[in-house]
């Protein structure tokens, strides 16, 4: 039985109860870790998202990339086709608009599209909940799963999530579900936490 829907609802509810300060503080720590990872691995092209008020705030990472000439690609959703494409943004004001239907911020149509998924070194994903096999639950329309399945992407898949988004109930996976390589959280996850017992950040 598919349990994603129930787990998603539960964690969306929890997310709304969190103190704003906790979100701000955990976003700070997570951003520092991501920036360190980008520098250490000399990443040049990354896929990332524009956060809403409940998600890990990506602003600091975006500023870091813009000032260090690291190319930033943000998903733009085509609702009718149930698809998203990554577009390069160069400016956090002029290159973005609100997708009114989905209530997310995305690149404007005329931004340059990513030509080949292989060009991305890492994709940093929003997460609603995750489990100890690094299975991810997202916003529930399957945009990321579809993108990973339809594109030949070989880079890192890294979820940004608070500790409080950990589900100790295992998430049922479909065959199209894509597992993350890593979750970056404000706490170090205990050694025994991950099935493969390893972390590269
Ligand atoms: N910041 C951010 N950008 C992202 C995602 C995300 O989770 N967060 N996505 C991750 O996949 C994609 C968009 N996926 C979405 C999936 C579902 C809904 C959604 O359910 N929206 C509500 C309406 C808006 C609202 O009331 O909040 C809905 O349709 O009922 C929105 C976006 C691409 N960009
Ligand atoms: N590769 C795919 N091909 C066809 N349908 C898919 C694919 N991936 C996801 N879906 C469909 O999309 C819907 C939502 O999927 P799922 O619950 O995995 O979303 P999610 O991973 O939480 O959301 P998102 O990736 O947008 O953050 C499901 O109805 C699923 O059948």
PDB file of C-alpha atoms and ligand atoms in Angstrom:
ATOM      1  CA  UNK A   1       0.000   0.000   0.000  1.00  0.00           C
ATOM      2  CA  UNK A   2       1.224   3.442  -0.974  1.00  0.00           C
ATOM      3  CA  UNK A   3       1.856   5.472   2.194  1.00  0.00           C
ATOM      4  CA  UNK A   4       3.340   8.596   0.619  1.00  0.00           C
ATOM      5  CA  UNK A   5       0.170  10.624   0.717  1.00  0.00           C
ATOM      6  CA  UNK A   6      -0.344  10.115   4.446  1.00  0.00           C
ATOM      7  CA  UNK A   7       3.288  10.810   5.285  1.00  0.00           C
ATOM      8  CA  UNK A   8       3.260  13.932   3.078  1.00  0.00           C
ATOM      9  CA  UNK A   9       0.144  15.273   4.823  1.00  0.00           C
ATOM     10  CA  UNK A  10       1.632  14.593   8.245  1.00  0.00           C
ATOM     11  CA  UNK A  11       4.908  16.360   7.481  1.00  0.00           C
ATOM     12  CA  UNK A  12       3.260  19.315   5.737  1.00  0.00           C
ATOM     13  CA  UNK A  13       1.264  19.801   8.916  1.00  0.00           C
ATOM     14  CA  UNK A  14       4.359  19.568  11.141  1.00  0.00           C
ATOM     15  CA  UNK A  15       6.173  22.046   8.898  1.00  0.00           C
ATOM     16  CA  UNK A  16       3.502  24.675   9.449  1.00  0.00           C
ATOM     17  CA  UNK A  17       3.900  24.362  13.229  1.00  0.00           C
ATOM     18  CA  UNK A  18       7.643  24.977  13.288  1.00  0.00           C
ATOM     19  CA  UNK A  19       8.959  28.201  14.780  1.00  0.00           C
ATOM     20  CA  UNK A  20      10.162  30.651  12.120  1.00  0.00           C
ATOM     21  CA  UNK A  21      13.425  30.946  14.023  1.00  0.00           C
ATOM     22  CA  UNK A  22      14.088  27.235  13.725  1.00  0.00           C
ATOM     23  CA  UNK A  23      13.615  27.450   9.963  1.00  0.00           C
ATOM     24  CA  UNK A  24      15.944  30.459   9.763  1.00  0.00           C
ATOM     25  CA  UNK A  25      18.630  28.882  11.945  1.00  0.00           C
ATOM     26  CA  UNK A  26      18.567  25.488  10.279  1.00  0.00           C
ATOM     27  CA  UNK A  27      18.633  27.148   6.843  1.00  0.00           C
ATOM     28  CA  UNK A  28      21.789  29.024   7.887  1.00  0.00           C
ATOM     29  CA  UNK A  29      23.579  25.851   8.937  1.00  0.00           C
ATOM     30  CA  UNK A  30      22.425  23.868   5.911  1.00  0.00           C
ATOM     31  CA  UNK A  31      23.443  26.684   3.530  1.00  0.00           C
ATOM     32  CA  UNK A  32      26.942  26.780   5.041  1.00  0.00           C
ATOM     33  CA  UNK A  33      27.304  23.043   4.525  1.00  0.00           C
ATOM     34  CA  UNK A  34      26.102  23.272   0.914  1.00  0.00           C
ATOM     35  CA  UNK A  35      28.437  26.181   0.144  1.00  0.00           C
ATOM     36  CA  UNK A  36      31.338  24.214   1.616  1.00  0.00           C
ATOM     37  CA  UNK A  37      30.381  21.236  -0.549  1.00  0.00           C
ATOM     38  CA  UNK A  38      30.167  23.404  -3.693  1.00  0.00           C
ATOM     39  CA  UNK A  39      33.619  24.854  -3.001  1.00  0.00           C
ATOM     40  CA  UNK A  40      35.247  21.578  -2.057  1.00  0.00           C
ATOM     41  CA  UNK A  41      34.037  19.878  -5.227  1.00  0.00           C
ATOM     42  CA  UNK A  42      34.556  22.918  -7.407  1.00  0.00           C
ATOM     43  CA  UNK A  43      31.003  22.687  -8.776  1.00  0.00           C
ATOM     44  CA  UNK A  44      30.304  24.949 -11.744  1.00  0.00           C
ATOM     45  CA  UNK A  45      26.648  24.293 -12.660  1.00  0.00           C
ATOM     46  CA  UNK A  46      23.987  23.477 -10.108  1.00  0.00           C
ATOM     47  CA  UNK A  47      20.240  22.879 -10.097  1.00  0.00           C
ATOM     48  CA  UNK A  48      18.459  24.342  -7.078  1.00  0.00           C
ATOM     49  CA  UNK A  49      15.040  25.751  -6.116  1.00  0.00           C
ATOM     50  CA  UNK A  50      13.645  29.089  -4.933  1.00  0.00           C
ATOM     51  CA  UNK A  51      12.339  28.365  -1.447  1.00  0.00           C
ATOM     52  CA  UNK A  52       8.908  29.206  -0.088  1.00  0.00           C
ATOM     53  CA  UNK A  53       8.437  30.220   3.558  1.00  0.00           C
ATOM     54  CA  UNK A  54       8.340  26.638   4.846  1.00  0.00           C
ATOM     55  CA  UNK A  55      11.249  25.222   2.896  1.00  0.00           C
ATOM     56  CA  UNK A  56      14.973  25.419   3.647  1.00  0.00           C
ATOM     57  CA  UNK A  57      15.860  28.932   2.554  1.00  0.00           C
ATOM     58  CA  UNK A  58      18.213  28.822  -0.446  1.00  0.00           C
ATOM     59  CA  UNK A  59      18.895  32.578  -0.711  1.00  0.00           C
ATOM     60  CA  UNK A  60      22.359  32.430   0.827  1.00  0.00           C
ATOM     61  CA  UNK A  61      23.426  29.642  -1.534  1.00  0.00           C
ATOM     62  CA  UNK A  62      22.040  31.574  -4.511  1.00  0.00           C
ATOM     63  CA  UNK A  63      23.961  34.725  -3.533  1.00  0.00           C
ATOM     64  CA  UNK A  64      27.124  32.716  -3.062  1.00  0.00           C
ATOM     65  CA  UNK A  65      26.777  31.178  -6.535  1.00  0.00           C
ATOM     66  CA  UNK A  66      26.021  34.482  -8.239  1.00  0.00           C
ATOM     67  CA  UNK A  67      29.036  36.193  -6.704  1.00  0.00           C
ATOM     68  CA  UNK A  68      31.314  33.256  -7.489  1.00  0.00           C
ATOM     69  CA  UNK A  69      30.266  32.716 -11.102  1.00  0.00           C
ATOM     70  CA  UNK A  70      28.649  29.361 -10.455  1.00  0.00           C
ATOM     71  CA  UNK A  71      25.747  28.835 -12.861  1.00  0.00           C
ATOM     72  CA  UNK A  72      22.348  28.438 -11.197  1.00  0.00           C
ATOM     73  CA  UNK A  73      19.516  26.526 -12.855  1.00  0.00           C
ATOM     74  CA  UNK A  74      15.998  26.673 -11.390  1.00  0.00           C
ATOM     75  CA  UNK A  75      13.036  24.499 -12.447  1.00  0.00           C
ATOM     76  CA  UNK A  76      10.222  26.073 -14.444  1.00  0.00           C
ATOM     77  CA  UNK A  77       7.041  23.979 -14.452  1.00  0.00           C
ATOM     78  CA  UNK A  78       4.918  23.422 -17.542  1.00  0.00           C
ATOM     79  CA  UNK A  79       1.669  22.495 -15.847  1.00  0.00           C
ATOM     80  CA  UNK A  80      -0.127  21.217 -18.937  1.00  0.00           C
ATOM     81  CA  UNK A  81       2.670  18.795 -19.730  1.00  0.00           C
ATOM     82  CA  UNK A  82       3.386  17.932 -16.082  1.00  0.00           C
ATOM     83  CA  UNK A  83       7.001  18.707 -16.820  1.00  0.00           C
ATOM     84  CA  UNK A  84       9.701  20.952 -15.530  1.00  0.00           C
ATOM     85  CA  UNK A  85      12.721  22.359 -17.302  1.00  0.00           C
ATOM     86  CA  UNK A  86      15.748  23.934 -15.673  1.00  0.00           C
ATOM     87  CA  UNK A  87      16.495  27.519 -16.676  1.00  0.00           C
ATOM     88  CA  UNK A  88      19.560  29.577 -15.902  1.00  0.00           C
ATOM     89  CA  UNK A  89      19.053  32.676 -13.818  1.00  0.00           C
ATOM     90  CA  UNK A  90      21.513  35.535 -13.556  1.00  0.00           C
ATOM     91  CA  UNK A  91      19.512  37.858 -11.356  1.00  0.00           C
ATOM     92  CA  UNK A  92      17.231  37.121  -8.399  1.00  0.00           C
ATOM     93  CA  UNK A  93      14.817  39.948  -9.208  1.00  0.00           C
ATOM     94  CA  UNK A  94      14.468  40.252 -12.961  1.00  0.00           C
ATOM     95  CA  UNK A  95      14.790  36.613 -13.961  1.00  0.00           C
ATOM     96  CA  UNK A  96      12.055  35.293 -11.654  1.00  0.00           C
ATOM     97  CA  UNK A  97       8.260  35.337 -11.545  1.00  0.00           C
ATOM     98  CA  UNK A  98       5.517  33.681  -9.535  1.00  0.00           C
ATOM     99  CA  UNK A  99       3.754  30.667 -10.994  1.00  0.00           C
ATOM    100  CA  UNK A 100       0.298  31.609  -9.715  1.00  0.00           C
ATOM    101  CA  UNK A 101      -1.197  28.153 -10.176  1.00  0.00           C
ATOM    102  CA  UNK A 102       1.517  26.307  -8.266  1.00  0.00           C
ATOM    103  CA  UNK A 103       2.394  29.120  -5.880  1.00  0.00           C
ATOM    104  CA  UNK A 104       6.125  28.794  -6.501  1.00  0.00           C
ATOM    105  CA  UNK A 105       8.768  31.185  -7.808  1.00  0.00           C
ATOM    106  CA  UNK A 106      10.328  30.156 -11.110  1.00  0.00           C
ATOM    107  CA  UNK A 107      12.457  31.564 -13.962  1.00  0.00           C
ATOM    108  CA  UNK A 108      10.727  33.653 -16.599  1.00  0.00           C
ATOM    109  CA  UNK A 109      10.141  32.076 -20.011  1.00  0.00           C
ATOM    110  CA  UNK A 110      12.967  33.897 -21.750  1.00  0.00           C
ATOM    111  CA  UNK A 111      15.745  32.610 -19.469  1.00  0.00           C
ATOM    112  CA  UNK A 112      18.130  30.224 -21.175  1.00  0.00           C
ATOM    113  CA  UNK A 113      17.125  26.545 -20.819  1.00  0.00           C
ATOM    114  CA  UNK A 114      19.520  23.839 -19.705  1.00  0.00           C
ATOM    115  CA  UNK A 115      20.441  21.955 -22.874  1.00  0.00           C
ATOM    116  CA  UNK A 116      21.580  18.695 -21.375  1.00  0.00           C
ATOM    117  CA  UNK A 117      21.051  17.267 -17.887  1.00  0.00           C
ATOM    118  CA  UNK A 118      24.649  16.061 -17.973  1.00  0.00           C
ATOM    119  CA  UNK A 119      25.796  19.658 -17.681  1.00  0.00           C
ATOM    120  CA  UNK A 120      24.628  19.822 -14.059  1.00  0.00           C
ATOM    121  CA  UNK A 121      27.127  18.816 -11.361  1.00  0.00           C
ATOM    122  CA  UNK A 122      24.549  18.666  -8.576  1.00  0.00           C
ATOM    123  CA  UNK A 123      20.828  19.077  -8.026  1.00  0.00           C
ATOM    124  CA  UNK A 124      19.704  20.349  -4.618  1.00  0.00           C
ATOM    125  CA  UNK A 125      16.106  19.346  -3.977  1.00  0.00           C
ATOM    126  CA  UNK A 126      13.303  20.562  -1.733  1.00  0.00           C
ATOM    127  CA  UNK A 127      12.088  17.833   0.608  1.00  0.00           C
ATOM    128  CA  UNK A 128       8.845  17.375   2.527  1.00  0.00           C
ATOM    129  CA  UNK A 129       9.949  14.151   4.252  1.00  0.00           C
ATOM    130  CA  UNK A 130      12.718  11.553   3.964  1.00  0.00           C
ATOM    131  CA  UNK A 131      13.499   8.156   5.466  1.00  0.00           C
ATOM    132  CA  UNK A 132      16.658   6.273   6.378  1.00  0.00           C
ATOM    133  CA  UNK A 133      16.990   4.796   2.878  1.00  0.00           C
ATOM    134  CA  UNK A 134      17.094   8.394   1.526  1.00  0.00           C
ATOM    135  CA  UNK A 135      13.744   8.015  -0.145  1.00  0.00           C
ATOM    136  CA  UNK A 136      12.220  11.446  -0.617  1.00  0.00           C
ATOM    137  CA  UNK A 137       8.697  12.787  -0.512  1.00  0.00           C
ATOM    138  CA  UNK A 138       8.254  16.085  -2.333  1.00  0.00           C
ATOM    139  CA  UNK A 139       5.374  18.392  -3.059  1.00  0.00           C
ATOM    140  CA  UNK A 140       3.439  15.576  -4.656  1.00  0.00           C
ATOM    141  CA  UNK A 141       3.222  16.225  -8.369  1.00  0.00           C
ATOM    142  CA  UNK A 142       6.214  14.093  -9.315  1.00  0.00           C
ATOM    143  CA  UNK A 143       8.050  16.852 -11.183  1.00  0.00           C
ATOM    144  CA  UNK A 144      11.511  15.861  -9.924  1.00  0.00           C
ATOM    145  CA  UNK A 145      10.943  12.111 -10.295  1.00  0.00           C
ATOM    146  CA  UNK A 146       9.815  12.636 -13.867  1.00  0.00           C
ATOM    147  CA  UNK A 147      12.768  14.885 -14.662  1.00  0.00           C
ATOM    148  CA  UNK A 148      15.292  12.353 -13.309  1.00  0.00           C
ATOM    149  CA  UNK A 149      13.596   9.528 -15.204  1.00  0.00           C
ATOM    150  CA  UNK A 150      13.430  11.385 -18.495  1.00  0.00           C
ATOM    151  CA  UNK A 151      16.910  12.843 -18.424  1.00  0.00           C
ATOM    152  CA  UNK A 152      20.311  11.273 -18.304  1.00  0.00           C
ATOM    153  CA  UNK A 153      21.442  12.891 -15.127  1.00  0.00           C
ATOM    154  CA  UNK A 154      24.546  11.505 -13.452  1.00  0.00           C
ATOM    155  CA  UNK A 155      25.419  14.169 -10.866  1.00  0.00           C
ATOM    156  CA  UNK A 156      24.686  14.422  -7.155  1.00  0.00           C
ATOM    157  CA  UNK A 157      21.078  14.447  -5.893  1.00  0.00           C
ATOM    158  CA  UNK A 158      21.089  16.217  -2.571  1.00  0.00           C
ATOM    159  CA  UNK A 159      18.029  16.911  -0.448  1.00  0.00           C
ATOM    160  CA  UNK A 160      17.850  19.919   1.881  1.00  0.00           C
ATOM    161  CA  UNK A 161      15.844  19.071   4.962  1.00  0.00           C
ATOM    162  CA  UNK A 162      15.527  19.730   8.645  1.00  0.00           C
ATOM    163  CA  UNK A 163      15.954  16.947  11.134  1.00  0.00           C
ATOM    164  CA  UNK A 164      12.239  17.241  11.888  1.00  0.00           C
ATOM    165  CA  UNK A 165      11.456  16.055   8.338  1.00  0.00           C
ATOM    166  CA  UNK A 166      12.820  12.587   9.046  1.00  0.00           C
ATOM    167  CA  UNK A 167      10.153   9.913   8.831  1.00  0.00           C
ATOM    168  CA  UNK A 168      10.895   6.833  10.922  1.00  0.00           C
ATOM    169  CA  UNK A 169       8.209   5.117   8.940  1.00  0.00           C
ATOM    170  CA  UNK A 170       9.764   3.796   5.751  1.00  0.00           C
ATOM    171  CA  UNK A 171       8.406   5.508   2.633  1.00  0.00           C
ATOM    172  CA  UNK A 172       6.969   3.088   0.046  1.00  0.00           C
ATOM    173  CA  UNK A 173       8.841   3.529  -3.218  1.00  0.00           C
ATOM    174  CA  UNK A 174       7.379   3.273  -6.709  1.00  0.00           C
ATOM    175  CA  UNK A 175       9.619   2.125  -9.529  1.00  0.00           C
ATOM    176  CA  UNK A 176       9.934   5.689 -10.815  1.00  0.00           C
ATOM    177  CA  UNK A 177      10.953   7.133  -7.442  1.00  0.00           C
ATOM    178  CA  UNK A 178      14.460   8.456  -7.305  1.00  0.00           C
ATOM    179  CA  UNK A 179      16.567   8.053  -4.179  1.00  0.00           C
ATOM    180  CA  UNK A 180      18.747  10.857  -2.932  1.00  0.00           C
ATOM    181  CA  UNK A 181      22.512  10.499  -2.530  1.00  0.00           C
ATOM    182  CA  UNK A 182      22.475  12.597   0.609  1.00  0.00           C
ATOM    183  CA  UNK A 183      20.341  14.645   2.956  1.00  0.00           C
ATOM    184  CA  UNK A 184      21.901  17.804   4.304  1.00  0.00           C
ATOM    185  CA  UNK A 185      20.378  18.704   7.621  1.00  0.00           C
ATOM    186  CA  UNK A 186      21.198  21.100  10.464  1.00  0.00           C
ATOM    187  CA  UNK A 187      22.186  18.177  12.687  1.00  0.00           C
ATOM    188  CA  UNK A 188      24.659  15.515  11.805  1.00  0.00           C
ATOM    189  CA  UNK A 189      22.593  12.429  11.276  1.00  0.00           C
ATOM    190  CA  UNK A 190      23.671   9.641  13.679  1.00  0.00           C
ATOM    191  CA  UNK A 191      26.067   7.078  12.194  1.00  0.00           C
ATOM    192  CA  UNK A 192      23.566   4.318  12.552  1.00  0.00           C
ATOM    193  CA  UNK A 193      20.927   6.406  10.813  1.00  0.00           C
ATOM    194  CA  UNK A 194      21.679   5.736   7.170  1.00  0.00           C
ATOM    195  CA  UNK A 195      21.440   2.250   5.730  1.00  0.00           C
ATOM    196  CA  UNK A 196      24.714   2.531   3.872  1.00  0.00           C
ATOM    197  CA  UNK A 197      26.345   4.232   6.863  1.00  0.00           C
ATOM    198  CA  UNK A 198      28.072   6.885   4.826  1.00  0.00           C
ATOM    199  CA  UNK A 199      27.932  10.547   4.205  1.00  0.00           C
ATOM    200  CA  UNK A 200      29.981  12.605   1.794  1.00  0.00           C
ATOM    201  CA  UNK A 201      29.195  16.120   2.980  1.00  0.00           C
TER     202      UNK A 201
HETATM  203  N1  LIG B   1      10.294  25.862  -4.051  1.00  0.00           N
HETATM  204  C1  LIG B   1       9.952  24.783  -4.756  1.00  0.00           C
HETATM  205  N2  LIG B   1      10.037  24.793  -6.083  1.00  0.00           N
HETATM  206  C2  LIG B   1       9.662  23.680  -6.781  1.00  0.00           C
HETATM  207  C3  LIG B   1       9.182  22.530  -6.141  1.00  0.00           C
HETATM  208  C4  LIG B   1       9.090  22.559  -4.716  1.00  0.00           C
HETATM  209  O1  LIG B   1       8.702  21.597  -4.062  1.00  0.00           O
HETATM  210  N3  LIG B   1       9.487  23.698  -4.079  1.00  0.00           N
HETATM  211  N4  LIG B   1       8.828  21.432  -6.897  1.00  0.00           N
HETATM  212  C5  LIG B   1       8.859  20.122  -6.448  1.00  0.00           C
HETATM  213  O2  LIG B   1       8.342  19.246  -7.031  1.00  0.00           O
HETATM  214  C6  LIG B   1       8.410  21.666  -8.265  1.00  0.00           C
HETATM  215  C7  LIG B   1       7.004  22.230  -8.232  1.00  0.00           C
HETATM  216  N5  LIG B   1       6.114  21.290  -7.631  1.00  0.00           N
HETATM  217  C8  LIG B   1       4.928  21.568  -7.036  1.00  0.00           C
HETATM  218  C9  LIG B   1       4.128  20.508  -6.705  1.00  0.00           C
HETATM  219  C10 LIG B   1       2.895  20.732  -6.105  1.00  0.00           C
HETATM  220  C11 LIG B   1       2.467  22.006  -5.852  1.00  0.00           C
HETATM  221  C12 LIG B   1       1.131  22.192  -5.213  1.00  0.00           C
HETATM  222  O3  LIG B   1       0.550  21.262  -4.742  1.00  0.00           O
HETATM  223  N6  LIG B   1       0.588  23.387  -5.196  1.00  0.00           N
HETATM  224  C13 LIG B   1      -0.729  23.648  -4.667  1.00  0.00           C
HETATM  225  C14 LIG B   1      -1.121  25.069  -4.898  1.00  0.00           C
HETATM  226  C15 LIG B   1      -0.237  25.997  -4.222  1.00  0.00           C
HETATM  227  C16 LIG B   1      -0.469  26.097  -2.754  1.00  0.00           C
HETATM  228  O4  LIG B   1      -1.605  26.333  -2.333  1.00  0.00           O
HETATM  229  O5  LIG B   1       0.533  25.952  -2.025  1.00  0.00           O
HETATM  230  C17 LIG B   1      -1.773  22.852  -5.380  1.00  0.00           C
HETATM  231  O6  LIG B   1      -1.629  22.666  -6.595  1.00  0.00           O
HETATM  232  O7  LIG B   1      -2.710  22.463  -4.691  1.00  0.00           O
HETATM  233  C18 LIG B   1       3.274  23.066  -6.165  1.00  0.00           C
HETATM  234  C19 LIG B   1       4.511  22.846  -6.764  1.00  0.00           C
HETATM  235  C20 LIG B   1       9.405  22.577  -8.919  1.00  0.00           C
HETATM  236  N7  LIG B   1       9.716  23.730  -8.126  1.00  0.00           N
HETATM  237  N1  LIG B   2       8.396   9.140 -13.883  1.00  0.00           N
HETATM  238  C1  LIG B   2       7.085   9.245 -13.741  1.00  0.00           C
HETATM  239  N2  LIG B   2       6.258   8.877 -14.729  1.00  0.00           N
HETATM  240  C2  LIG B   2       4.947   8.985 -14.594  1.00  0.00           C
HETATM  241  N3  LIG B   2       4.306   9.460 -13.511  1.00  0.00           N
HETATM  242  C3  LIG B   2       5.055   9.848 -12.499  1.00  0.00           C
HETATM  243  C4  LIG B   2       6.472   9.772 -12.554  1.00  0.00           C
HETATM  244  N4  LIG B   2       6.959  10.252 -11.408  1.00  0.00           N
HETATM  245  C5  LIG B   2       5.884  10.602 -10.662  1.00  0.00           C
HETATM  246  N5  LIG B   2       4.740  10.359 -11.311  1.00  0.00           N
HETATM  247  C6  LIG B   2       3.368  10.623 -10.813  1.00  0.00           C
HETATM  248  O1  LIG B   2       3.363  11.885 -10.139  1.00  0.00           O
HETATM  249  C7  LIG B   2       2.552  11.824  -8.963  1.00  0.00           C
HETATM  250  C8  LIG B   2       3.297  12.319  -7.751  1.00  0.00           C
HETATM  251  O2  LIG B   2       4.441  11.553  -7.526  1.00  0.00           O
HETATM  252  P1  LIG B   2       5.200  11.547  -6.135  1.00  0.00           P
HETATM  253  O3  LIG B   2       4.258  11.279  -5.026  1.00  0.00           O
HETATM  254  O4  LIG B   2       6.408  10.658  -6.266  1.00  0.00           O
HETATM  255  O5  LIG B   2       5.646  13.095  -6.052  1.00  0.00           O
HETATM  256  P2  LIG B   2       6.786  13.791  -5.238  1.00  0.00           P
HETATM  257  O6  LIG B   2       8.103  13.138  -5.501  1.00  0.00           O
HETATM  258  O7  LIG B   2       6.376  13.882  -3.828  1.00  0.00           O
HETATM  259  O8  LIG B   2       6.733  15.252  -5.888  1.00  0.00           O
HETATM  260  P3  LIG B   2       7.835  16.221  -6.535  1.00  0.00           P
HETATM  261  O9  LIG B   2       8.850  15.376  -7.262  1.00  0.00           O
HETATM  262  O10 LIG B   2       7.059  17.094  -7.447  1.00  0.00           O
HETATM  263  O11 LIG B   2       8.441  16.978  -5.435  1.00  0.00           O
HETATM  264  C9  LIG B   2       2.104  10.395  -8.806  1.00  0.00           C
HETATM  265  O12 LIG B   2       0.753  10.350  -9.149  1.00  0.00           O
HETATM  266  C10 LIG B   2       2.950   9.613  -9.775  1.00  0.00           C
HETATM  267  O13 LIG B   2       2.210   8.578 -10.348  1.00  0.00           O
END
